[in-house]
Amino acid sequence: MNFRQALAPVIDFVFPPRCPSCGDAIASGIAGDDALCAECWGKLQIPGEPCCATCQHPFGADHLGVDAQCGRCLAQAPVHNGIVAATVYGDVSRQMVLDLKHAGRIALAGPMGRTLAARLSGRVEGEPLVIPVPLHRGRLWKRGYNQSALLGRSLARARGWQFVPDGLTRRKATPSLGGLDPKERKDALKGAIAMAASKASLVSGRDIVLVDDVLTSGATSDACVRTLKKAGARRVVIACYARVIAGDPVMPVPDSQT
């Protein structure tokens, strides 16, 4: 039993554990700070199988075969080497992302990052570098933090991997990509993502876990992957807390990919 576990009963008495999503009281326990209440847990959607062998996009129950690919990957091979999502974007995950991103609840990055770290188990080999999707400096100054960097730090700590928060930079502010077609998204991101010159030697020949909070079209993450591979990265796996699944009911995505 470590020091934190020994003090857990006292801390729980003074500060009763609460669901990180809705704030309702939950049962105490060693992992209580990561636990959702029963109602929120029942609403949380976890990506499962069957899924695309390349990007892990969930299939319907009628799809069979471990080598099956989704239409998007069949039409054009992705630049990344896989996508791992902690949750499917829905009511609960959306609220947690909103609270982390816009309400200043940065403590949520801990349980969210650890949940994502657990999902990466068995999906990433070796000891990759963990690099977050960057924010433009104007948005960083306004918000005060990069939510993807907070998630990445939590993930890296949970897995014991090296965290490089400033591996990538965003040279220019980009507009919201919602409603843009693929070409417009690519044009908007042209020249926006760059490799930090001082970090290029770290990336060469290494596997990378690229961390983002929400994955929608994937345009920004693809731009990051291209930049990392141009710098010599061997493989790049995208890790996101919530993934928007094509065909799901429309739900506003908070400040997507920015």
PDB file of N, CA and C in Angstrom, residues 201-252:
ATOM      1  N   SER A 201      15.597  15.683 -33.797  1.00  0.00           N
ATOM      2  CA  SER A 201      16.485  14.540 -33.588  1.00  0.00           C
ATOM      3  C   SER A 201      15.844  13.479 -32.692  1.00  0.00           C
ATOM      4  N   LEU A 202      14.930  13.889 -31.810  1.00  0.00           N
ATOM      5  CA  LEU A 202      14.236  12.936 -30.943  1.00  0.00           C
ATOM      6  C   LEU A 202      13.303  12.042 -31.735  1.00  0.00           C
ATOM      7  N   VAL A 203      12.701  12.604 -32.782  1.00  0.00           N
ATOM      8  CA  VAL A 203      11.657  11.921 -33.541  1.00  0.00           C
ATOM      9  C   VAL A 203      12.216  10.910 -34.529  1.00  0.00           C
ATOM     10  N   SER A 204      13.376  11.198 -35.094  1.00  0.00           N
ATOM     11  CA  SER A 204      13.942  10.369 -36.150  1.00  0.00           C
ATOM     12  C   SER A 204      14.074   8.904 -35.733  1.00  0.00           C
ATOM     13  N   GLY A 205      13.418   8.030 -36.504  1.00  0.00           N
ATOM     14  CA  GLY A 205      13.479   6.587 -36.268  1.00  0.00           C
ATOM     15  C   GLY A 205      12.620   6.079 -35.130  1.00  0.00           C
ATOM     16  N   ARG A 206      11.844   6.940 -34.487  1.00  0.00           N
ATOM     17  CA  ARG A 206      11.052   6.565 -33.317  1.00  0.00           C
ATOM     18  C   ARG A 206       9.580   6.356 -33.672  1.00  0.00           C
ATOM     19  N   ASP A 207       8.891   5.590 -32.836  1.00  0.00           N
ATOM     20  CA  ASP A 207       7.447   5.479 -32.907  1.00  0.00           C
ATOM     21  C   ASP A 207       6.845   6.609 -32.077  1.00  0.00           C
ATOM     22  N   ILE A 208       5.731   7.166 -32.557  1.00  0.00           N
ATOM     23  CA  ILE A 208       5.114   8.317 -31.920  1.00  0.00           C
ATOM     24  C   ILE A 208       3.652   8.020 -31.593  1.00  0.00           C
ATOM     25  N   VAL A 209       3.202   8.458 -30.422  1.00  0.00           N
ATOM     26  CA  VAL A 209       1.780   8.490 -30.102  1.00  0.00           C
ATOM     27  C   VAL A 209       1.368   9.956 -30.131  1.00  0.00           C
ATOM     28  N   LEU A 210       0.534  10.305 -31.106  1.00  0.00           N
ATOM     29  CA  LEU A 210       0.053  11.675 -31.282  1.00  0.00           C
ATOM     30  C   LEU A 210      -1.264  11.819 -30.540  1.00  0.00           C
ATOM     31  N   VAL A 211      -1.341  12.737 -29.582  1.00  0.00           N
ATOM     32  CA  VAL A 211      -2.504  12.832 -28.691  1.00  0.00           C
ATOM     33  C   VAL A 211      -3.377  14.038 -29.039  1.00  0.00           C
ATOM     34  N   ASP A 212      -4.688  13.810 -29.115  1.00  0.00           N
ATOM     35  CA  ASP A 212      -5.662  14.875 -29.305  1.00  0.00           C
ATOM     36  C   ASP A 212      -6.867  14.586 -28.429  1.00  0.00           C
ATOM     37  N   ASP A 213      -7.682  15.609 -28.174  1.00  0.00           N
ATOM     38  CA  ASP A 213      -8.855  15.399 -27.331  1.00  0.00           C
ATOM     39  C   ASP A 213     -10.003  14.788 -28.125  1.00  0.00           C
ATOM     40  N   VAL A 214     -10.338  15.382 -29.282  1.00  0.00           N
ATOM     41  CA  VAL A 214     -11.432  14.892 -30.117  1.00  0.00           C
ATOM     42  C   VAL A 214     -10.933  14.705 -31.541  1.00  0.00           C
ATOM     43  N   LEU A 215     -11.265  13.579 -32.142  1.00  0.00           N
ATOM     44  CA  LEU A 215     -10.925  13.325 -33.543  1.00  0.00           C
ATOM     45  C   LEU A 215     -12.202  13.383 -34.363  1.00  0.00           C
ATOM     46  N   THR A 216     -12.265  14.315 -35.297  1.00  0.00           N
ATOM     47  CA  THR A 216     -13.444  14.455 -36.170  1.00  0.00           C
ATOM     48  C   THR A 216     -13.071  14.014 -37.574  1.00  0.00           C
ATOM     49  N   SER A 217     -12.760  14.955 -38.447  1.00  0.00           N
ATOM     50  CA  SER A 217     -12.386  14.593 -39.821  1.00  0.00           C
ATOM     51  C   SER A 217     -10.993  13.988 -39.889  1.00  0.00           C
ATOM     52  N   GLY A 218     -10.141  14.323 -38.934  1.00  0.00           N
ATOM     53  CA  GLY A 218      -8.770  13.827 -38.944  1.00  0.00           C
ATOM     54  C   GLY A 218      -7.817  14.693 -39.749  1.00  0.00           C
ATOM     55  N   ALA A 219      -8.293  15.833 -40.255  1.00  0.00           N
ATOM     56  CA  ALA A 219      -7.448  16.681 -41.097  1.00  0.00           C
ATOM     57  C   ALA A 219      -6.246  17.229 -40.330  1.00  0.00           C
ATOM     58  N   THR A 220      -6.478  17.721 -39.114  1.00  0.00           N
ATOM     59  CA  THR A 220      -5.376  18.283 -38.327  1.00  0.00           C
ATOM     60  C   THR A 220      -4.393  17.197 -37.902  1.00  0.00           C
ATOM     61  N   SER A 221      -4.914  16.073 -37.427  1.00  0.00           N
ATOM     62  CA  SER A 221      -4.021  14.993 -37.004  1.00  0.00           C
ATOM     63  C   SER A 221      -3.217  14.456 -38.185  1.00  0.00           C
ATOM     64  N   ASP A 222      -3.829  14.383 -39.364  1.00  0.00           N
ATOM     65  CA  ASP A 222      -3.092  13.931 -40.549  1.00  0.00           C
ATOM     66  C   ASP A 222      -1.961  14.898 -40.890  1.00  0.00           C
ATOM     67  N   ALA A 223      -2.225  16.206 -40.746  1.00  0.00           N
ATOM     68  CA  ALA A 223      -1.172  17.194 -40.993  1.00  0.00           C
ATOM     69  C   ALA A 223      -0.019  17.005 -40.005  1.00  0.00           C
ATOM     70  N   CYS A 224      -0.360  16.683 -38.757  1.00  0.00           N
ATOM     71  CA  CYS A 224       0.665  16.422 -37.746  1.00  0.00           C
ATOM     72  C   CYS A 224       1.458  15.156 -38.085  1.00  0.00           C
ATOM     73  N   VAL A 225       0.754  14.119 -38.524  1.00  0.00           N
ATOM     74  CA  VAL A 225       1.417  12.858 -38.872  1.00  0.00           C
ATOM     75  C   VAL A 225       2.393  13.078 -40.022  1.00  0.00           C
ATOM     76  N   ARG A 226       1.954  13.809 -41.039  1.00  0.00           N
ATOM     77  CA  ARG A 226       2.837  14.077 -42.181  1.00  0.00           C
ATOM     78  C   ARG A 226       4.104  14.810 -41.733  1.00  0.00           C
ATOM     79  N   THR A 227       3.939  15.776 -40.851  1.00  0.00           N
ATOM     80  CA  THR A 227       5.084  16.533 -40.357  1.00  0.00           C
ATOM     81  C   THR A 227       6.035  15.641 -39.579  1.00  0.00           C
ATOM     82  N   LEU A 228       5.498  14.781 -38.738  1.00  0.00           N
ATOM     83  CA  LEU A 228       6.327  13.874 -37.945  1.00  0.00           C
ATOM     84  C   LEU A 228       7.070  12.873 -38.825  1.00  0.00           C
ATOM     85  N   LYS A 229       6.387  12.350 -39.819  1.00  0.00           N
ATOM     86  CA  LYS A 229       7.039  11.370 -40.696  1.00  0.00           C
ATOM     87  C   LYS A 229       8.079  12.036 -41.594  1.00  0.00           C
ATOM     88  N   LYS A 230       7.824  13.271 -41.986  1.00  0.00           N
ATOM     89  CA  LYS A 230       8.823  14.007 -42.762  1.00  0.00           C
ATOM     90  C   LYS A 230      10.083  14.215 -41.933  1.00  0.00           C
ATOM     91  N   ALA A 231       9.912  14.330 -40.618  1.00  0.00           N
ATOM     92  CA  ALA A 231      11.052  14.497 -39.710  1.00  0.00           C
ATOM     93  C   ALA A 231      11.742  13.180 -39.400  1.00  0.00           C
ATOM     94  N   GLY A 232      11.191  12.071 -39.918  1.00  0.00           N
ATOM     95  CA  GLY A 232      11.851  10.775 -39.750  1.00  0.00           C
ATOM     96  C   GLY A 232      11.175   9.801 -38.815  1.00  0.00           C
ATOM     97  N   ALA A 233       9.977  10.138 -38.290  1.00  0.00           N
ATOM     98  CA  ALA A 233       9.270   9.199 -37.409  1.00  0.00           C
ATOM     99  C   ALA A 233       8.981   7.896 -38.140  1.00  0.00           C
ATOM    100  N   ARG A 234       9.120   6.777 -37.440  1.00  0.00           N
ATOM    101  CA  ARG A 234       8.918   5.466 -38.070  1.00  0.00           C
ATOM    102  C   ARG A 234       7.443   5.131 -38.199  1.00  0.00           C
ATOM    103  N   ARG A 235       6.704   5.240 -37.108  1.00  0.00           N
ATOM    104  CA  ARG A 235       5.275   4.983 -37.090  1.00  0.00           C
ATOM    105  C   ARG A 235       4.603   6.046 -36.214  1.00  0.00           C
ATOM    106  N   VAL A 236       3.381   6.424 -36.577  1.00  0.00           N
ATOM    107  CA  VAL A 236       2.631   7.395 -35.780  1.00  0.00           C
ATOM    108  C   VAL A 236       1.222   6.858 -35.559  1.00  0.00           C
ATOM    109  N   VAL A 237       0.883   6.601 -34.306  1.00  0.00           N
ATOM    110  CA  VAL A 237      -0.464   6.174 -33.920  1.00  0.00           C
ATOM    111  C   VAL A 237      -1.173   7.367 -33.287  1.00  0.00           C
ATOM    112  N   ILE A 238      -2.396   7.624 -33.728  1.00  0.00           N
ATOM    113  CA  ILE A 238      -3.189   8.729 -33.181  1.00  0.00           C
ATOM    114  C   ILE A 238      -3.986   8.224 -31.990  1.00  0.00           C
ATOM    115  N   ALA A 239      -3.883   8.917 -30.876  1.00  0.00           N
ATOM    116  CA  ALA A 239      -4.639   8.566 -29.663  1.00  0.00           C
ATOM    117  C   ALA A 239      -5.526   9.743 -29.289  1.00  0.00           C
ATOM    118  N   CYS A 240      -6.824   9.513 -29.209  1.00  0.00           N
ATOM    119  CA  CYS A 240      -7.761  10.594 -28.868  1.00  0.00           C
ATOM    120  C   CYS A 240      -8.693  10.126 -27.759  1.00  0.00           C
ATOM    121  N   TYR A 241      -9.171  11.080 -26.960  1.00  0.00           N
ATOM    122  CA  TYR A 241     -10.108  10.699 -25.902  1.00  0.00           C
ATOM    123  C   TYR A 241     -11.468  10.359 -26.488  1.00  0.00           C
ATOM    124  N   ALA A 242     -11.954  11.162 -27.439  1.00  0.00           N
ATOM    125  CA  ALA A 242     -13.277  10.921 -28.033  1.00  0.00           C
ATOM    126  C   ALA A 242     -13.175  10.963 -29.548  1.00  0.00           C
ATOM    127  N   ARG A 243     -13.833  10.022 -30.191  1.00  0.00           N
ATOM    128  CA  ARG A 243     -13.805   9.932 -31.650  1.00  0.00           C
ATOM    129  C   ARG A 243     -15.216  10.055 -32.207  1.00  0.00           C
ATOM    130  N   VAL A 244     -15.369  10.990 -33.131  1.00  0.00           N
ATOM    131  CA  VAL A 244     -16.661  11.162 -33.796  1.00  0.00           C
ATOM    132  C   VAL A 244     -16.785  10.090 -34.864  1.00  0.00           C
ATOM    133  N   ILE A 245     -17.874   9.327 -34.799  1.00  0.00           N
ATOM    134  CA  ILE A 245     -18.098   8.241 -35.748  1.00  0.00           C
ATOM    135  C   ILE A 245     -19.041   8.711 -36.854  1.00  0.00           C
ATOM    136  N   ALA A 246     -18.611   8.589 -38.090  1.00  0.00           N
ATOM    137  CA  ALA A 246     -19.423   9.001 -39.229  1.00  0.00           C
ATOM    138  C   ALA A 246     -20.748   8.249 -39.222  1.00  0.00           C
ATOM    139  N   GLY A 247     -21.834   8.994 -39.432  1.00  0.00           N
ATOM    140  CA  GLY A 247     -23.161   8.374 -39.464  1.00  0.00           C
ATOM    141  C   GLY A 247     -23.902   8.484 -38.159  1.00  0.00           C
ATOM    142  N   ASP A 248     -23.187   8.856 -37.064  1.00  0.00           N
ATOM    143  CA  ASP A 248     -23.864   9.060 -35.785  1.00  0.00           C
ATOM    144  C   ASP A 248     -24.703  10.338 -35.844  1.00  0.00           C
ATOM    145  N   PRO A 249     -25.723  10.472 -34.976  1.00  0.00           N
ATOM    146  CA  PRO A 249     -26.505  11.701 -34.952  1.00  0.00           C
ATOM    147  C   PRO A 249     -25.617  12.927 -34.763  1.00  0.00           C
ATOM    148  N   VAL A 250     -25.969  14.022 -35.455  1.00  0.00           N
ATOM    149  CA  VAL A 250     -25.149  15.218 -35.398  1.00  0.00           C
ATOM    150  C   VAL A 250     -25.141  15.793 -33.985  1.00  0.00           C
ATOM    151  N   MET A 251     -23.960  16.090 -33.474  1.00  0.00           N
ATOM    152  CA  MET A 251     -23.787  16.678 -32.153  1.00  0.00           C
ATOM    153  C   MET A 251     -22.664  17.684 -32.242  1.00  0.00           C
ATOM    154  N   PRO A 252     -22.858  18.899 -31.740  1.00  0.00           N
ATOM    155  CA  PRO A 252     -21.800  19.909 -31.872  1.00  0.00           C
ATOM    156  C   PRO A 252     -20.487  19.426 -31.291  1.00  0.00           C
TER     157      PRO A 252
END
